[in-house]
Structure formats: C-alpha cells, structure tokens
Short mmCIF file of C-alpha atoms in Angstrom, two decimals:
data_model
loop_
_atom_site.label_atom_id
_atom_site.label_comp_id
_atom_site.label_asym_id
_atom_site.label_seq_id
_atom_site.Cartn_x
_atom_site.Cartn_y
_atom_site.Cartn_z
CA UNK A 17 94.20 90.65 51.81
CA UNK A 18 96.04 93.97 51.75
CA UNK A 19 94.18 95.10 54.88
CA UNK A 20 94.95 91.85 56.72
CA UNK A 21 98.63 92.07 55.75
CA UNK A 22 98.81 95.66 56.99
CA UNK A 23 97.23 94.68 60.32
CA UNK A 24 99.72 91.84 60.76
CA UNK A 25 102.61 94.19 60.07
CA UNK A 26 101.32 96.54 62.80
CA UNK A 27 101.37 93.85 65.53
CA UNK A 28 105.13 94.05 66.33
CA UNK A 29 104.97 97.86 66.47
CA UNK A 30 101.94 97.80 68.78
CA UNK A 31 103.61 95.22 71.03
CA UNK A 32 106.69 97.43 71.28
CA UNK A 33 104.58 100.49 72.18
CA UNK A 34 102.69 98.61 74.89
CA UNK A 35 105.96 97.36 76.39
CA UNK A 36 107.31 100.92 76.45
CA UNK A 37 104.17 102.17 78.20
CA UNK A 38 104.23 99.44 80.80
CA UNK A 39 107.94 99.51 81.56
CA UNK A 40 108.06 102.64 83.77
CA UNK A 41 105.19 101.54 86.02
CA UNK A 42 106.21 97.89 86.25
CA UNK A 43 109.83 98.77 87.01
CA UNK A 44 108.73 100.52 90.18
CA UNK A 45 107.76 97.25 91.84
CA UNK A 46 110.76 95.03 92.42
CA UNK A 47 109.82 91.36 92.60
CA UNK A 48 113.25 89.90 91.93
CA UNK A 49 114.56 87.59 94.65
CA UNK A 50 118.12 88.61 93.76
CA UNK A 51 117.47 92.31 94.33
CA UNK A 52 118.54 93.96 97.62
CA UNK A 53 115.06 95.52 97.68
CA UNK A 54 112.54 93.07 99.19
CA UNK A 55 110.13 91.51 96.74
CA UNK A 56 106.88 93.43 96.38
CA UNK A 57 108.45 96.76 97.37
CA UNK A 58 107.32 99.93 95.61
CA UNK A 59 109.87 102.69 95.09
CA UNK A 60 108.15 106.01 94.50
CA UNK A 61 108.60 109.77 94.67
CA UNK A 62 106.45 111.43 97.32
CA UNK A 63 104.49 114.17 95.58
CA UNK A 64 104.18 116.11 98.84
CA UNK A 65 107.84 116.50 99.86
CA UNK A 66 109.54 115.16 96.68
CA UNK A 67 111.59 112.56 98.57
CA UNK A 68 112.22 109.07 97.20
CA UNK A 69 110.57 106.39 99.32
CA UNK A 70 110.07 102.65 99.39
CA UNK A 71 107.14 100.76 100.87
CA UNK A 72 105.69 97.25 100.64
CA UNK A 73 102.74 97.34 98.25
CA UNK A 74 100.69 95.52 100.90
CA UNK A 75 101.18 98.53 103.21
CA UNK A 76 99.57 100.97 100.77
CA UNK A 77 96.36 101.33 102.72
CA UNK A 78 94.19 104.44 102.53
CA UNK A 79 95.72 105.90 105.69
CA UNK A 80 98.96 103.95 105.51
CA UNK A 81 102.03 103.65 103.30
CA UNK A 82 103.44 106.78 104.91
CA UNK A 83 106.35 108.71 103.44
CA UNK A 84 109.44 108.24 105.60
CA UNK A 85 110.25 111.96 105.47
CA UNK A 86 106.97 113.92 105.62
CA UNK A 87 104.65 111.13 106.88
CA UNK A 88 102.13 111.69 104.06
CA UNK A 89 99.88 108.67 103.59
CA UNK A 90 98.17 107.36 100.45
CA UNK A 91 95.12 109.57 101.03
CA UNK A 92 97.20 112.74 101.31
CA UNK A 93 99.31 111.92 98.25
CA UNK A 94 96.16 111.17 96.26
CA UNK A 95 94.81 114.66 97.04
CA UNK A 96 97.94 116.26 95.58
CA UNK A 97 97.95 113.88 92.61
CA UNK A 98 94.33 114.60 91.70
CA UNK A 99 94.56 118.32 92.37
CA UNK A 100 97.46 118.64 89.93
CA UNK A 101 95.69 116.47 87.35
CA UNK A 102 92.59 118.62 87.50
CA UNK A 103 94.43 121.96 87.55
CA UNK A 104 97.38 121.27 85.25
CA UNK A 105 96.46 118.12 83.34
CA UNK A 106 99.29 116.01 84.77
CA UNK A 107 100.42 114.50 88.04
CA UNK A 108 102.97 116.74 89.72
CA UNK A 109 104.78 117.01 93.02
CA UNK A 110 103.92 120.22 94.86
CA UNK A 111 107.47 121.51 94.33
CA UNK A 112 107.01 121.26 90.55
CA UNK A 113 103.67 123.07 90.33
CA UNK A 114 103.99 125.68 87.53
CA UNK A 115 104.54 129.34 88.31
CA UNK A 116 100.92 130.24 87.55
CA UNK A 117 99.86 128.11 90.53
CA UNK A 118 100.66 131.08 92.76
CA UNK A 119 97.69 132.89 91.24
CA UNK A 120 95.26 130.07 92.00
CA UNK A 121 93.21 130.63 95.12
CA UNK A 122 92.38 127.51 97.10
CA UNK A 123 90.88 126.59 100.43
CA UNK A 124 91.29 123.58 102.71
CA UNK A 125 88.95 122.31 105.41
CA UNK A 126 91.00 121.36 108.47
CA UNK A 127 93.69 119.84 106.28
CA UNK A 128 96.46 118.11 108.16
CA UNK A 129 99.93 117.02 107.24
CA UNK A 130 102.80 118.58 105.40
CA UNK A 131 100.83 119.03 102.18
CA UNK A 132 98.83 121.90 103.68
CA UNK A 133 102.01 123.84 104.51
CA UNK A 134 103.58 123.24 101.10
CA UNK A 135 100.43 124.07 99.14
CA UNK A 136 100.30 127.41 100.97
CA UNK A 137 103.86 128.12 99.82
CA UNK A 138 103.27 127.14 96.20
CA UNK A 139 99.69 128.35 95.58
CA UNK A 140 97.20 130.87 96.93
CA UNK A 141 95.91 128.23 99.35
CA UNK A 142 94.52 128.89 102.82
CA UNK A 143 93.74 126.16 105.31
CA UNK A 144 90.63 126.78 107.42
CA UNK A 145 89.20 125.31 110.59
CA UNK A 146 85.87 124.97 112.34
CA UNK A 147 86.99 125.88 115.87
CA UNK A 148 89.75 128.43 115.24
CA UNK A 149 90.86 131.08 112.79
CA UNK A 150 90.79 131.21 109.88
CA UNK A 151 87.33 129.78 110.50
CA UNK A 152 85.00 128.16 107.99
CA UNK A 153 81.63 126.64 108.84
CA UNK A 154 80.67 124.79 105.68
CA UNK A 155 77.03 124.86 106.75
CA UNK A 156 77.12 128.68 106.87
CA UNK A 157 80.25 130.10 105.19
CA UNK A 158 80.97 133.80 105.47
CA UNK A 159 80.16 135.80 102.34
CA UNK A 160 83.82 136.60 101.72
CA UNK A 161 84.48 132.96 100.91
CA UNK A 162 81.83 132.67 98.20
CA UNK A 163 82.67 132.31 94.48
CA UNK A 164 86.29 133.12 95.28
CA UNK A 165 88.24 129.89 94.86
CA UNK A 166 89.83 127.91 92.05
CA UNK A 167 89.96 124.76 94.17
CA UNK A 168 88.66 123.31 97.42
CA UNK A 169 90.14 120.36 99.30
CA UNK A 170 88.02 118.50 101.84
CA UNK A 171 89.48 115.31 103.27
CA UNK A 172 87.36 113.14 105.58
CA UNK A 173 85.27 116.08 106.82
CA UNK A 174 81.81 115.74 105.30
CA UNK A 175 80.93 112.58 107.21
CA UNK A 176 81.10 114.70 110.40
CA UNK A 177 78.97 117.64 109.26
CA UNK A 178 75.60 117.97 110.98
CA UNK A 179 72.57 117.33 108.76
CA UNK A 180 71.29 118.28 106.30
CA UNK A 181 74.47 117.37 104.42
CA UNK A 182 72.95 118.71 101.19
CA UNK A 183 73.61 122.20 102.55
CA UNK A 184 77.31 121.42 102.87
CA UNK A 185 77.52 120.26 99.25
CA UNK A 186 75.68 123.36 98.04
CA UNK A 187 78.10 125.55 99.98
CA UNK A 188 81.12 123.68 98.61
CA UNK A 189 79.85 124.60 95.17
CA UNK A 190 79.27 128.18 96.33
CA UNK A 191 82.90 128.51 97.47
CA UNK A 192 84.15 127.85 93.94
CA UNK A 193 84.39 130.00 90.87
CA UNK A 194 82.67 128.53 87.80
CA UNK A 195 84.91 125.71 86.61
CA UNK A 196 86.59 125.43 90.00
CA UNK A 197 87.85 122.07 91.23
CA UNK A 198 86.61 120.10 94.25
CA UNK A 199 88.93 117.34 95.49
CA UNK A 200 87.61 115.39 98.46
CA UNK A 201 87.56 112.14 100.36
CA UNK A 202 84.99 110.57 102.64
CA UNK A 203 84.50 107.00 103.78
CA UNK A 204 81.80 105.53 101.54
CA UNK A 205 80.19 102.19 100.79
CA UNK A 206 79.04 100.67 97.51
CA UNK A 207 75.45 100.48 98.75
CA UNK A 208 72.68 102.37 96.97
CA UNK A 209 71.87 104.79 99.80
CA UNK A 210 73.74 106.93 102.29
CA UNK A 211 72.96 105.97 105.91
CA UNK A 212 72.24 108.94 108.17
CA UNK A 213 72.87 107.91 111.78
CA UNK A 214 70.85 110.82 113.23
CA UNK A 215 68.37 111.94 110.54
CA UNK A 216 66.35 114.18 112.91
CA UNK A 217 69.32 115.81 114.61
CA UNK A 218 68.43 119.25 115.94
CA UNK A 219 69.50 120.15 119.48
CA UNK A 220 71.85 117.54 120.86
CA UNK A 221 74.56 116.79 123.35
CA UNK A 222 76.85 113.85 124.01
CA UNK A 223 77.06 112.49 127.54
CA UNK A 224 78.93 109.67 129.17
CA UNK A 225 76.81 107.03 130.82
CA UNK A 226 77.99 103.72 132.20
CA UNK A 227 81.34 103.98 130.48
CA UNK A 228 79.95 104.76 127.02
CA UNK A 229 79.01 107.84 125.04
CA UNK A 230 75.32 108.58 124.50
CA UNK A 231 73.90 111.15 122.09
CA UNK A 232 70.74 112.83 123.36
CA UNK A 233 68.78 114.71 120.70
CA UNK A 234 65.72 116.93 120.91
CA UNK A 235 63.98 116.90 117.53
CA UNK A 236 62.38 119.94 115.93
CA UNK A 237 58.94 118.76 117.07
CA UNK A 238 60.10 118.31 120.68
CA UNK A 239 60.72 114.56 120.89
CA UNK A 240 63.72 113.22 122.80
CA UNK A 241 65.93 110.59 121.17
CA UNK A 242 68.89 108.67 122.56
CA UNK A 243 71.59 106.96 120.51
CA UNK A 244 74.30 104.61 121.73
CA UNK A 245 77.10 102.72 119.96
CA UNK A 246 78.39 105.97 118.52
CA UNK A 247 81.25 105.90 116.02
CA UNK A 248 84.08 108.36 116.54
CA UNK A 249 87.01 109.03 114.24
CA UNK A 250 90.21 109.82 116.04
CA UNK A 251 89.18 108.06 119.25
CA UNK A 252 86.11 108.06 121.54
CA UNK A 253 84.72 111.51 122.20
CA UNK A 254 86.68 113.04 119.33
CA UNK A 255 84.89 113.54 115.99
CA UNK A 256 81.48 111.92 115.68
CA UNK A 257 80.52 110.10 112.49
CA UNK A 258 77.15 111.49 111.39
CA UNK A 259 76.67 109.25 108.35
CA UNK A 260 78.13 106.61 106.10
CA UNK A 261 77.95 107.81 102.53
CA UNK A 262 77.27 105.56 99.59
CA UNK A 263 78.94 106.17 96.24
CA UNK A 264 75.56 106.60 94.57
CA UNK A 265 74.47 108.99 97.32
CA UNK A 266 77.60 111.08 96.85
CA UNK A 267 76.95 111.40 93.13
CA UNK A 268 73.39 112.52 93.77
CA UNK A 269 74.47 115.15 96.30
CA UNK A 270 77.13 116.51 93.95
CA UNK A 271 74.77 116.65 90.99
CA UNK A 272 72.05 118.39 93.00
CA UNK A 273 74.59 120.96 94.20
CA UNK A 274 75.52 121.82 90.60
CA UNK A 275 78.74 119.87 90.11
CA UNK A 276 79.63 118.28 86.78
CA UNK A 277 82.34 115.91 85.52
CA UNK A 278 82.16 113.88 88.74
CA UNK A 279 84.94 111.29 88.88
CA UNK A 280 85.56 108.52 91.41
CA UNK A 281 89.27 107.71 91.30
CA UNK A 282 90.16 104.06 91.77
CA UNK A 283 93.15 104.09 89.43
CA UNK A 284 96.64 103.76 90.95
CA UNK A 285 99.55 106.14 90.49
CA UNK A 286 102.52 103.98 91.40
CA UNK A 287 104.97 106.80 90.67
CA UNK A 288 103.47 108.75 93.60
CA UNK A 289 102.94 105.74 95.86
CA UNK A 290 99.18 105.55 95.34
CA UNK A 291 97.34 102.23 95.13
CA UNK A 292 93.85 101.26 96.26
CA UNK A 293 93.28 97.72 97.48
CA UNK A 294 89.51 98.29 97.73
CA UNK A 295 86.95 100.06 95.52
CA UNK A 296 85.31 102.05 98.33
CA UNK A 297 86.34 105.26 100.13
CA UNK A 298 88.60 106.39 97.28
CA UNK A 299 88.99 110.07 96.33
CA UNK A 300 86.39 111.97 94.32
CA UNK A 301 86.77 115.06 92.16
CA UNK A 302 84.18 117.30 90.53
CA UNK A 303 83.93 120.60 88.69
CA UNK A 304 81.67 123.49 89.68
CA UNK A 305 79.18 123.89 86.84
#
C-alpha cells in the first residue's frame, strides 16, 4: 500500500514535468485563430544565420521551408543541427559554436548555401569541389586529406558518384580521424536494396538523341550498353543520378567502411525549423571507428 500511495503522489509532479518539457516546442506552432500569426505557422530561429523566421509547417519539405534571410532549407539546417549535436552534444546555431570549434578541422563536398561560408568562419572547415580548387575526388582523394578531419559533410553527393560506391564510403572514413563525425544526406528509399542504375559502368558518355539524353557505356569486357530515361538532379544534363540508395543499403555500406554509431535522424527540431513529413531521405550521421 505504501508503494501504491507513493506512486499516486508522484503523478501530479510527473504531469507538471511533462507539461514543462512540452511547452517550449508546442508554443512554437501557433494554432490559435485569434493570433495574428496564421494557424499552423512555425516560428523558429535559423541555425545558419541566427535570424528569426516563420513558415507554414506544411512548407517544411526537405528542400523547402527556406529561411527568409539566408535561404537555408530544412536539409541545410538539419546538417548544422546534427553537426553541432555530434560535436558539442547540443543543437546550436553556427554563431554560437564554442570557441574550441575553431580548432576542429572539417571538410565539405560541394556544399552550397550560406552555411558553408559561416562554417568556414567559425571552424577549421574547407569546402571542396570535384571540378575546381580546392578539389576532392572522393573516389581517389589526395593523401593530404587522409586521417586529417574531425568532421565531413556530404549533402546529396553520393548518389552521383560513379560505381563502385563502396570506394566512396571507404574514402569518407579515410578522411576522418578516429572518432570523427560524418554528417550526410542522400535520397533513399525504405526498400531492402540499393538500386544501381548502371552497375557495369566503365567508359561512358552521355549523348543527346531525338530530344533525350542517352548514356552509352562500354563495359570492362568490351560490351556496349545504352540507357535512356536518365534521371538528372538540377535539370536535364546536369548531375546524373547513378543510384537510389535504400536505408538498409546505406547502413551496410557504412558498416563495411568502418563506421559505428550509425543514426538515421527522423526526429524534428522545431526550434531550428526542422520537420520531416516522410521517413525516407532524412539525414544520417556516423562515427569513424
């Protein structure tokens, strides 16, 4: 009886604690018809530029819900959110990264947006590119890049890397110091297997024929292959999609490359304007083992 009485006495205190925990997050979404803010609007602080923004929750798509000042979308803000969680144990705006962040060496892979500029100011971060300096080919990185970084950011890049993609994952691991952080995004499905569009890709070119793009490949054993209905990101003829990852396939690639503590992040962070309507193509983080 004493135990039951004690449990009953705890209920009001627990209810109060839960209400306190929920209040900050729930207060960000204004659903009151009397409020000057439209119902269903999220008011958040952009963790890239630190400005206060408002956006309809319905507009928080992966590449939408842009900050009115720096144009950072949900995907970009999630990279900053997860990087700070992994490095510092809490979600921070770039401007509030601790002083020791300047001693952390990081690398980006063709990062775009304001976050790349601000990370370079606040940390030892360098953005790299495939076609211009500073150049990084993730299939064959220069030796100076290896085992030299505390974090790597790769956002929607790995789906465009020529096969075998396992080499890219191994080299991502090689870029990092032991315990280094990988934060990345790729489009992925919930299927069991990754789909390689061109599994025997070797020597290839893309031509235009009859108003469409055609990939012509010569395999290692000399056969000629042709592929139509190509998928480009950024418009036709821009960046070719080589594969559609699966979540399970991503985990396998990361594990084989030597990563541990692999996390797929579906949780929202309303304070930073991050919400995922769908369970696929969300950010992933991992630690170099």
